[in-house]
Coordinates of C-alpha atoms in Angstrom, one line a residue:
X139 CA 0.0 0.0 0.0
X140 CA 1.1 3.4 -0.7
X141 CA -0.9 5.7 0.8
X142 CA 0.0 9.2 0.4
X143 CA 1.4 11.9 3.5
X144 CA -1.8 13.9 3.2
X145 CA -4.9 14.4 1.1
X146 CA -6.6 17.6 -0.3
X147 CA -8.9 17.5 2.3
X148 CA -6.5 16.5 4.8
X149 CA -4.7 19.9 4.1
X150 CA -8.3 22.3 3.8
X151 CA -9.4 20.8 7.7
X152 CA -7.6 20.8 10.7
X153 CA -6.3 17.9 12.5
X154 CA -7.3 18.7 15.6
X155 CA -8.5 22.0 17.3
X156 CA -6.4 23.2 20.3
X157 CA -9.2 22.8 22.6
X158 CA -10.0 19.3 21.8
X159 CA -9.2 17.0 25.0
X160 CA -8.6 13.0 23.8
X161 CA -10.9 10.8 26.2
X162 CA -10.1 7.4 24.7
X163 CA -8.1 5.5 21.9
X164 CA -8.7 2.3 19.9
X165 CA -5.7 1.1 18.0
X166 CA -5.8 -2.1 15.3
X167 CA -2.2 -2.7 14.8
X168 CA -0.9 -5.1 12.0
X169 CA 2.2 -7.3 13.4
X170 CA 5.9 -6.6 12.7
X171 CA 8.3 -7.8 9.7
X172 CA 7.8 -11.6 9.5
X173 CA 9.5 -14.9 7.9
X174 CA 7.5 -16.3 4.9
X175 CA 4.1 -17.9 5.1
X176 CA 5.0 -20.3 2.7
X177 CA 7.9 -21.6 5.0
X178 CA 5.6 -22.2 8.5
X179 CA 5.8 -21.9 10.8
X180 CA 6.4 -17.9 10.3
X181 CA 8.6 -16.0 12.6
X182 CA 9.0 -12.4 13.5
X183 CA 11.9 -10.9 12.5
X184 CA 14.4 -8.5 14.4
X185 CA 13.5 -5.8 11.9
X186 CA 9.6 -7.0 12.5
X187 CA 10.5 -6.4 16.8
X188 CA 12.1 -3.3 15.9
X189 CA 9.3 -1.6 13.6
X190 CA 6.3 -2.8 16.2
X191 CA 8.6 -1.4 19.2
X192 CA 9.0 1.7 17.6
X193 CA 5.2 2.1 17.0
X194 CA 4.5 1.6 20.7
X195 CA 7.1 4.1 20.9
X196 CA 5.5 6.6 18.5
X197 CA 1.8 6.0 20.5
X198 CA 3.2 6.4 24.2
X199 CA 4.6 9.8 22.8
X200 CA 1.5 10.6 21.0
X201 CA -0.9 9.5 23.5
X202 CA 0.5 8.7 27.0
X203 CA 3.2 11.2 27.4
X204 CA 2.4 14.1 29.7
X205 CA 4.2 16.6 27.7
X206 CA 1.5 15.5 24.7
X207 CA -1.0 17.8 23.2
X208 CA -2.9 14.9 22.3
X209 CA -2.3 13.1 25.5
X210 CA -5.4 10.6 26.7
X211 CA -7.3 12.8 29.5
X212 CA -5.8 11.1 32.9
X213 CA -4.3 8.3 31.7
X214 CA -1.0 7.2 33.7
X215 CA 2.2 8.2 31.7
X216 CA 5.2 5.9 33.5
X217 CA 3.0 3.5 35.4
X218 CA 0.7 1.3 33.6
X219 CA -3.0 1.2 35.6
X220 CA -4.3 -2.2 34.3
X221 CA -7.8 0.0 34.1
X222 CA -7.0 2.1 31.8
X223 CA -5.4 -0.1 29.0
X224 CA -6.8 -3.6 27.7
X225 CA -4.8 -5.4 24.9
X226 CA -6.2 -8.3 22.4
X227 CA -4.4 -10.7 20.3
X228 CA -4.9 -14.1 18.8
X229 CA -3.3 -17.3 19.8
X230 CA -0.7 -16.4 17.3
X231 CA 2.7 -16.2 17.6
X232 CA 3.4 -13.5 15.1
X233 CA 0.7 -11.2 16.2
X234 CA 0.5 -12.2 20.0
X235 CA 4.3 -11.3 20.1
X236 CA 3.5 -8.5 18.4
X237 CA 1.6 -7.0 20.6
X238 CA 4.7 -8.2 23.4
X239 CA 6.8 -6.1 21.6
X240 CA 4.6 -3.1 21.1
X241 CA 3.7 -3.3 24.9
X242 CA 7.5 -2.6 25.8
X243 CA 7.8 0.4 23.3
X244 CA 4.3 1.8 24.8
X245 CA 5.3 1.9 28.7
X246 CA 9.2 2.0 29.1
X247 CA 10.6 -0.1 32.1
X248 CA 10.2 2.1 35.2
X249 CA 13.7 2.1 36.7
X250 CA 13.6 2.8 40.6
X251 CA 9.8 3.6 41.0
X252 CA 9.4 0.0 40.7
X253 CA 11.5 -0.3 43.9
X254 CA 9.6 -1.8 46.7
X255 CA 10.3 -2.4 50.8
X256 CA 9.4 -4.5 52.7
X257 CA 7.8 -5.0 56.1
X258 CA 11.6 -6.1 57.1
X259 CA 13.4 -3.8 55.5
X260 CA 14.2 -5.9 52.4
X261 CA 14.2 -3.6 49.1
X262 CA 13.3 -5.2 46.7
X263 CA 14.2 -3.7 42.6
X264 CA 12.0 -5.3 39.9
X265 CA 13.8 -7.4 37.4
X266 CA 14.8 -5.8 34.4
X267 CA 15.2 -1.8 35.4
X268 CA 11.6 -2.1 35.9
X269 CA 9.8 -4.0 33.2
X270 CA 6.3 -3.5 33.2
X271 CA 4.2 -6.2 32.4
X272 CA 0.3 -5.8 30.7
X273 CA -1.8 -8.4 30.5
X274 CA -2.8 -9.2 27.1
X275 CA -6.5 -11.0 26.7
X276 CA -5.4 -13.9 24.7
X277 CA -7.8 -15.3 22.0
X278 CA -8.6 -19.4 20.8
X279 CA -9.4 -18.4 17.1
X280 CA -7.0 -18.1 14.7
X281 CA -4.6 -20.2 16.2
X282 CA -1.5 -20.3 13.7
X283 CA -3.3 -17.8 11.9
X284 CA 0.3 -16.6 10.2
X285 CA 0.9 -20.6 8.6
X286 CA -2.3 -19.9 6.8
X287 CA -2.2 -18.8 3.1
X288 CA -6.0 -18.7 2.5
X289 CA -8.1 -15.6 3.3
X290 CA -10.6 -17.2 5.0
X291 CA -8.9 -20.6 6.2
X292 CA -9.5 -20.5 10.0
X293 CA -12.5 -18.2 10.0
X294 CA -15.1 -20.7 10.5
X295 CA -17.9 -18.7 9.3
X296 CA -19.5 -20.5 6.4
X297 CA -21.0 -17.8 4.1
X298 CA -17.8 -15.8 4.2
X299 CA -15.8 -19.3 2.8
X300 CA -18.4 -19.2 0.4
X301 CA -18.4 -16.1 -0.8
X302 CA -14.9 -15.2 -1.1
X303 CA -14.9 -18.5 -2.9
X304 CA -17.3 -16.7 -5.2
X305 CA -14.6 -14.1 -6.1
X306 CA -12.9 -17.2 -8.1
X307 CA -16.0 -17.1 -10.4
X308 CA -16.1 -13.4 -11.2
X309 CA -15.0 -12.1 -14.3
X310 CA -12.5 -9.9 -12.8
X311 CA -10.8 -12.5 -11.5
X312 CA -10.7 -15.0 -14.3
X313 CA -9.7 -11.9 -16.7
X314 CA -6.8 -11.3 -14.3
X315 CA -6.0 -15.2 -14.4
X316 CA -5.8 -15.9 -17.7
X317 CA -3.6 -12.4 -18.9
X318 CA -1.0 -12.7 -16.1
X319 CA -0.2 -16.4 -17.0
X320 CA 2.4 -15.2 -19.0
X321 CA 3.6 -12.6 -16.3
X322 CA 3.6 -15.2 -13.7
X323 CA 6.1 -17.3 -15.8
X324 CA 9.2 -14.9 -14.5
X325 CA 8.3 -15.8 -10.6
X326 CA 8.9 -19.4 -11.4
X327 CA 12.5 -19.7 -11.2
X328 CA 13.1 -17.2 -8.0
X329 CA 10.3 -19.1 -5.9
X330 CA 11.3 -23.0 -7.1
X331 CA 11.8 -25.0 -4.3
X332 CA 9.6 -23.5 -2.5
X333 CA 6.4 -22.9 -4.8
X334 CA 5.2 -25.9 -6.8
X335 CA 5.3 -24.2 -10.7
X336 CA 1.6 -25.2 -11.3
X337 CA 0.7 -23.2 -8.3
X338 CA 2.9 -19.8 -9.2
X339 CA -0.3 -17.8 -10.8
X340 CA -3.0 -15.0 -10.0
X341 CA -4.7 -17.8 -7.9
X342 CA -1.7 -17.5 -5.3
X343 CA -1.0 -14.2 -5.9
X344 CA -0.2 -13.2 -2.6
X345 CA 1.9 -16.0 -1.1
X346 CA 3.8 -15.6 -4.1
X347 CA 4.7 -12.3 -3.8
X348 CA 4.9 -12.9 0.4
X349 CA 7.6 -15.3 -0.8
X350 CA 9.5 -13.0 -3.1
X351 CA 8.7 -10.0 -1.0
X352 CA 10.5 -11.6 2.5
X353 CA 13.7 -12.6 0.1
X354 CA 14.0 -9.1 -1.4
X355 CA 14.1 -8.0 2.1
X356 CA 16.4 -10.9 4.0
X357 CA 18.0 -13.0 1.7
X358 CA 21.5 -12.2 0.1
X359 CA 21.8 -14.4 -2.2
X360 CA 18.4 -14.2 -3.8
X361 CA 18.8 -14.5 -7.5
X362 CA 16.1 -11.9 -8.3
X363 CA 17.6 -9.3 -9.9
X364 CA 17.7 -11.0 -13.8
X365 CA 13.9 -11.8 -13.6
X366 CA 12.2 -9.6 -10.5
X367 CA 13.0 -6.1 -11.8
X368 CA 11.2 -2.9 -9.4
X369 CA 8.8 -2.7 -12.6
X370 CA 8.2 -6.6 -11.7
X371 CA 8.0 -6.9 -8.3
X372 CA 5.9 -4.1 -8.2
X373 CA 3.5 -5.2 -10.2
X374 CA 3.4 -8.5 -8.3
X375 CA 2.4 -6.3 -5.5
X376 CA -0.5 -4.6 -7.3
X377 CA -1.8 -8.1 -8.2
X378 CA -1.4 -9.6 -4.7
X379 CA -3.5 -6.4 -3.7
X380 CA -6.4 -6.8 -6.3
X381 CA -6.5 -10.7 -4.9
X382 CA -6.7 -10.0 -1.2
X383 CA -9.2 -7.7 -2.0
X384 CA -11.3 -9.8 -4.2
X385 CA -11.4 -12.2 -1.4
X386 CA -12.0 -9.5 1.8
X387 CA -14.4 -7.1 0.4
X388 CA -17.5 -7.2 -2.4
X389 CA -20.0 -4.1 -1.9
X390 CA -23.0 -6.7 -2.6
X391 CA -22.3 -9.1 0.0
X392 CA -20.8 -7.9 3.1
X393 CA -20.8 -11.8 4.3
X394 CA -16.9 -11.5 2.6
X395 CA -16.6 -9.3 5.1
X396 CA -16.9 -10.6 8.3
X397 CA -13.8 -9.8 9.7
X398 CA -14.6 -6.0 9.1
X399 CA -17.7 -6.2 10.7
X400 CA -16.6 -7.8 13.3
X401 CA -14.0 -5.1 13.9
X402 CA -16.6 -2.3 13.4
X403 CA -18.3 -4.1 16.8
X404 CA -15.1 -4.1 18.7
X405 CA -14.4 -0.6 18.1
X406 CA -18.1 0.4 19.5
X407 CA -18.1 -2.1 22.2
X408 CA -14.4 -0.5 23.5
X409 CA -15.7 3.4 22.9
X410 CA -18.9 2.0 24.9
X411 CA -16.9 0.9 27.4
X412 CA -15.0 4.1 28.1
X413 CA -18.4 6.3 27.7
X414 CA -20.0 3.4 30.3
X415 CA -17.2 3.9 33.0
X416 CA -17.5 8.0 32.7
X417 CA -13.7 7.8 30.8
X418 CA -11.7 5.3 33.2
X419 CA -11.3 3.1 30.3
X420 CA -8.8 4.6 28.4
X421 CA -6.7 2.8 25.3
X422 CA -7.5 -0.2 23.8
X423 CA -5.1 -2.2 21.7
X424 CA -5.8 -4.9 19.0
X425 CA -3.4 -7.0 16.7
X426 CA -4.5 -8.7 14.2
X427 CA -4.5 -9.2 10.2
X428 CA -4.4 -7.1 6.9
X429 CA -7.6 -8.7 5.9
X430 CA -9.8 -7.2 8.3
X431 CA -8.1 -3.7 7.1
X432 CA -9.6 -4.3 3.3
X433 CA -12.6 -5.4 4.5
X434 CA -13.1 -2.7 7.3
X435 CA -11.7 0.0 4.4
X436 CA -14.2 -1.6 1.9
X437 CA -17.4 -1.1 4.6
X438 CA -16.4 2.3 5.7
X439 CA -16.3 3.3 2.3
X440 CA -12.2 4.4 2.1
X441 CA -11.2 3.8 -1.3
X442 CA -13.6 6.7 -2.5
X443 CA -11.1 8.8 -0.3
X444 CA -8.0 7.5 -1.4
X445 CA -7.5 4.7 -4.0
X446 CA -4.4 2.9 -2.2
X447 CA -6.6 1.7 0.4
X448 CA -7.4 -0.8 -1.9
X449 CA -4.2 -2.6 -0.8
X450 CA -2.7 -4.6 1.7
X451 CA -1.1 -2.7 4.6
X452 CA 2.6 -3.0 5.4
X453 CA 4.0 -4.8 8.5
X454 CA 3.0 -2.4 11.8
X455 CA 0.1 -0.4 10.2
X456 CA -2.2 0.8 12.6
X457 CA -5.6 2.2 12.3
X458 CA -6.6 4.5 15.3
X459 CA -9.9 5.8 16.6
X460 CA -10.0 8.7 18.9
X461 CA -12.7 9.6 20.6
X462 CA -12.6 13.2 22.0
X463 CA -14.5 16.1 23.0
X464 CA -14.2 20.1 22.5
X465 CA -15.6 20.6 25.7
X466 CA -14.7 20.6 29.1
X467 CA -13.6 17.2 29.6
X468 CA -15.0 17.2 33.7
X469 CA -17.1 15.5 34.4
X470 CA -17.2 13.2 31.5
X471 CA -19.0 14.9 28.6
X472 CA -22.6 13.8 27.4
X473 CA -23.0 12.2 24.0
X474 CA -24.0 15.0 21.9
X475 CA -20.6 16.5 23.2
X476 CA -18.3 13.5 21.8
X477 CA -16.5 13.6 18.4
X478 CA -14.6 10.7 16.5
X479 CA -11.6 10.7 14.3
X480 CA -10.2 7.7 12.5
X481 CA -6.3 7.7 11.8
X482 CA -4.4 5.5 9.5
X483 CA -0.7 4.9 9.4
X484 CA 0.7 2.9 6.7
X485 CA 4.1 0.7 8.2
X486 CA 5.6 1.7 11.1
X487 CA 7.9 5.2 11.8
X488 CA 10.8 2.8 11.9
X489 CA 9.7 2.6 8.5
X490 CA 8.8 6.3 7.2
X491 CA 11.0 8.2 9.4
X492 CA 8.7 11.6 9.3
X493 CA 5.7 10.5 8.8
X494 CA 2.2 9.9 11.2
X495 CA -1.4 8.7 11.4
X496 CA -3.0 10.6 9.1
X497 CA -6.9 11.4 9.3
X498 CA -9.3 10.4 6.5
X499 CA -13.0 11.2 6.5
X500 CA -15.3 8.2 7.0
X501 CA -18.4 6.5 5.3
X502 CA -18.3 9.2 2.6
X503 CA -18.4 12.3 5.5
X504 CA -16.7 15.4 4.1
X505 CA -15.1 16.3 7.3
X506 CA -12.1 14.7 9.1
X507 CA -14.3 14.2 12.8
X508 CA -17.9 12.7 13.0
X509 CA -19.9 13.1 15.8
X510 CA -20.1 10.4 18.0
X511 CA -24.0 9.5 17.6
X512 CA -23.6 10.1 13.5
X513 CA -20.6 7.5 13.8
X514 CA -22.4 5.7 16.0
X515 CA -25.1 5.2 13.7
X516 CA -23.0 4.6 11.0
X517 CA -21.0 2.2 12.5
X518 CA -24.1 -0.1 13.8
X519 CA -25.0 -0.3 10.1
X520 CA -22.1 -2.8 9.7
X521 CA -21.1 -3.8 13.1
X522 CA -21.2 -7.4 14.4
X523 CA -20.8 -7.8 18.0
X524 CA -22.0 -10.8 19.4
X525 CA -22.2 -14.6 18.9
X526 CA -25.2 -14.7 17.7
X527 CA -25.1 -12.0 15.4
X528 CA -22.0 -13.6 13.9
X529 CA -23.5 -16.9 13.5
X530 CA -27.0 -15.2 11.8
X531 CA -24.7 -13.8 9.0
X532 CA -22.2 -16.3 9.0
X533 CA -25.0 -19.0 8.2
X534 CA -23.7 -21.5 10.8
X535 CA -26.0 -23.4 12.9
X536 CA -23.6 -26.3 14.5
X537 CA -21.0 -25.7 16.9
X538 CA -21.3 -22.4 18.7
X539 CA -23.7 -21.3 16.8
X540 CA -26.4 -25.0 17.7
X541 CA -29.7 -23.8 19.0
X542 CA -27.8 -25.5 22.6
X543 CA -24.8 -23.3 22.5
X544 CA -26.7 -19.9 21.8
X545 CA -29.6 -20.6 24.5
X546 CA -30.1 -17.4 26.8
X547 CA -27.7 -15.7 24.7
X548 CA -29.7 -15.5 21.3
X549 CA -32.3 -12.8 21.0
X550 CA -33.8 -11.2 17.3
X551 CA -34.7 -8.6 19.4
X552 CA -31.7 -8.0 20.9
X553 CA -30.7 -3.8 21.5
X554 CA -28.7 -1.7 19.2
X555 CA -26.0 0.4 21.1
X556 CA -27.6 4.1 21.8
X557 CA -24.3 5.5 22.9
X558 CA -25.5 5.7 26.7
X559 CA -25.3 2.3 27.5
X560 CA -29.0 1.9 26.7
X561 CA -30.4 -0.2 23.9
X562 CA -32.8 0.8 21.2
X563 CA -34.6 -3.2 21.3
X564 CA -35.0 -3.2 17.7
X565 CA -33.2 -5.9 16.1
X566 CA -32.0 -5.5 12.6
X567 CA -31.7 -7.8 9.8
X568 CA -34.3 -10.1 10.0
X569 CA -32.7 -10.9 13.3
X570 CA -29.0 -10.4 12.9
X571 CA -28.0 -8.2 16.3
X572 CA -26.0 -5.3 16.5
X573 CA -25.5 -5.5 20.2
X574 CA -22.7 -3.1 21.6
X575 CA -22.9 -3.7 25.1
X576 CA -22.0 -6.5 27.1
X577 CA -19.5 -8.2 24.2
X578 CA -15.9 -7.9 26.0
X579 CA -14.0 -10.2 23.6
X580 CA -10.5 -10.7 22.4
X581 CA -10.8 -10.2 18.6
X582 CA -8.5 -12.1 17.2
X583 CA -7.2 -12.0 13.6
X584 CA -9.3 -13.1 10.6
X585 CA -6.8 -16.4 10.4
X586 CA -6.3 -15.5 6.8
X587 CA -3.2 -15.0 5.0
X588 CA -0.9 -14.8 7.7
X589 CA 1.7 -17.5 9.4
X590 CA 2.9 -17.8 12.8
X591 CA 5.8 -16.3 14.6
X592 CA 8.3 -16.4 17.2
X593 CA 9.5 -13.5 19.4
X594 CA 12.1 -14.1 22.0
X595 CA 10.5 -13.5 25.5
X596 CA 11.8 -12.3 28.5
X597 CA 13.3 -14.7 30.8
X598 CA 14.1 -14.5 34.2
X599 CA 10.5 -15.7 35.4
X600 CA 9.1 -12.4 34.0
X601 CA 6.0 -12.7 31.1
X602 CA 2.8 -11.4 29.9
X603 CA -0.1 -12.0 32.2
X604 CA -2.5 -13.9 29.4
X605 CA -6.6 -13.9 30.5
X606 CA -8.5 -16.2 28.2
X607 CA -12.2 -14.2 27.3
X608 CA -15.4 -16.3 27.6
X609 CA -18.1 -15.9 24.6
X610 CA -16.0 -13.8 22.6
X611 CA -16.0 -12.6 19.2
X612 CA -12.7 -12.5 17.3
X613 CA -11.5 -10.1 14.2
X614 CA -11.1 -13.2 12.2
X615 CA -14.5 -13.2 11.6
X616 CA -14.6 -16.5 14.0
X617 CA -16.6 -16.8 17.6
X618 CA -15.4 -18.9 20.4
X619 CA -17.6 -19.8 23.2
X620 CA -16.3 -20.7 26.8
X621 CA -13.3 -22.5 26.6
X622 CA -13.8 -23.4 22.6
X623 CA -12.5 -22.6 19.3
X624 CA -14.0 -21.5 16.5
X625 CA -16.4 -24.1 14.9
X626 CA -14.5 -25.6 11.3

């Protein structure tokens, strides 16, 4: 993706106004440089630790820091208050130690004000200057997610398997298959080995180019340069782009995206959360995949804006949603008095040295901030929340989603969220919920193309605190129930 610094309307409105006080964040983070998916199990990468450490860098300054403009109204800048801050990530080793790595960049090890004494006098200095650990809600779904090469391989939701299947029928795609046969022919050599031949065309487009796009990055000796020219590679990139998208996003049947909506839910369910507690929730954090960017670019209707969100994000891309008022922020404003601004940053700082979230305008809004009941609205229009929900448009009725599993949790009446906590009681979609409230889930990544990884933890007895979420809904597009994974 190349999305550019700033936009025409980006330039004619202003970021923020000096008066504007941040009450809360919600940050989607992509995971760090990785090893190739078509080499499982994937691995992150120093350069991947370095580039997701530096974004939890960029976000403490941005948002934690007391010296911040933008600073998060009372949230604690060197001590991490477990109430403030809740973090989500799959059971995943490329995105759950993503989010390790992020963690360290966000809060910086505390030195001697994580001395403690004793009743007997004994002092007692944490291990490691101070590390601070942050428990990080751990989900079932996806599990592996980064080993998988198929967009929809571990989602478990049966009408978005079938209709990114669909995508495989449409005339885009099979116009694109048949003229890049020839095009395809120059990937052979670089990826044998590795990549049967029969299998190096548009219908792998992306692993493919994942394969070629790791070597160009990490291997020496990769014997690219005679056949993968910049004019080549490039336009392997543009092709893996049109594929993901194919499969993530179709305007006429928003069952392809799943992930998205499930996203859309999340992102309500945490702004509920801090409007709920009168703005002692804070920041929320989730890692997870490039498909449920496409899909949650595709629903809030981002491409119109700028063309390049029709591709895949690079490694440590964020999308951020701050919710903020232009009023006094004490006591916590009323609705009418909230405002939302979505953020995207493509890659990492470590990347674009220079560069920051930028704002774009959502669901075809003219200006850069929405008010909070207008994205509210908006946002309900697309959001899935809770199990039920997910298995109504999803199509599945086994598993999680048996008539067993979903009794006193299933309504087709079930409440809208109003923004106050309330519910509107008017189920939408011939019974497929919206429900905001009460949904306090790890989303986990839609287990799509994306492999598994390996970050080095810290020793010395110290490691994340991991909670495992009942009834959860996961940004793979999957739901879990107590103790379960997603149904197959």
């Amino acid at each position: 993706m190349r999305v550019t610094q700033a936009l025409a309307i980006s330039l004619s409105l202003p970021i923020a106004h000096a008066a504007d006080t941040v009450l809360g964040v919600f940050i989607f983070s992509r995971h760090g440089d990785r090893t190739s998916k078509s080499n499982p199990p994937a691995n992150l990468t120093a350069l991947g630790y370095q580039q997701i450490y530096t974004s939890g860098q960029y976000f403490h300054q941005r948002y934690i820091a007391s010296n911040s403009s933008s600073q998060i109204y009372g949230i604690s800048p060197e001590i991490i208050k477990a109430s403030q801050i809740t973090v989500d990530a799959p059971n995943d080793l490329v995105l759950d130690n993503s989010a390790q790595g992020f963690l360290q960049g966000l809060y910086s090890p505390v030195g001697s004000l994580s001395t403690e004494t004793l009743r007997n006098g004994t002092v007692i200095n944490a291990p490691l200057n101070g590390y601070q650990l942050v428990p990080v809600y751990i989900g079932e779904a996806g599990t592996g997610s980064e080993d998988n090469a198929w967009l929809q391989s571990a989602s478990g939701c049966a009408n978005a398997q079938t209709s990114s299947n669909s995508y495989f029928a449409s005339n885009e795609y099979l116009t694109l298959s048949k003229s890049t046969a020839d095009f395809y022919k120059k990937y052979v050599p670089v990826v044998a080995g590795t990549i049967p031949e029969a299998n190096v065309n548009y219908k792998n487009a992306y692993i493919v180019w994942d394969q070629v796009n790791v070597a160009e990055i990490h291997n020496k000796t990769f014997p690219s340069s005679d056949n993968i020219t910049p004019d080549v590679f490039f336009q392997g990139r543009t092709l893996a782009d049109a594929h993901e998208w194919g499969l993530a996003y179709n305007a006429s049947d928003n069952a392809r995206s799943v992930p998205g909506m499930v996203a859309a839910g999340q992102i309500l369910n945490k702004f509920q959360a801090i409007i709920n507690s009168n703005g002692k929730s804070k920041l929320s954090i989730q890692f997870g995949a490039y498909a449920s960017f496409l899909s949650f670019f595709g629903l809030a209707q981002l491409p119109a804006v700028e063309p390049n969100f029709y591709g895949i994000p690079d490694y440590a891309s964020t999308m951020t949603f701050e919710l903020f008022t232009s009023v006094a922020p004490s006591p916590f404003p009323a609705a009418k008095d909230l405002q939302v601004r979505f953020l995207f940053q493509n890659g990492t700082a470590a990347n674009y040295p220079g560069t920051a979230p930028a704002p774009y305008p959502l669901f075809g809004q003219k200006n850069l901030a929405m008010p909070w009941t207008d994205f509210l609205e908006q946002m309900n229009k697309i959001a899935v929340v809770d199990t039920a929900s997910w298995c109504n448009v999803c199509g599945n009725s086994t598993g999680i989603c048996s008539p067993a599993a979903l009794s006193g949790n299933y309504s087709t009446s079930s409440s809208q969220a109003t923004g106050d906590g309330s519910g509107t009681g008017t189920g939408t979609g011939g019974g497929m919920t919206k429900v905001v409230a009460g949904v306090i889930g790890a989303m986990v990544t839609l287990a799509v193309i994306l492999g598994a990884e390996a970050l080095i933890m810290l020793v010395l007895g110290l490691r994340l605190v991991r909670r495992k979420r009942a009834g959860s809904l996961h940004s793979d597009g999957s739901a879990v129930a107590s103790g379960g994974k997603a149904p197959a």
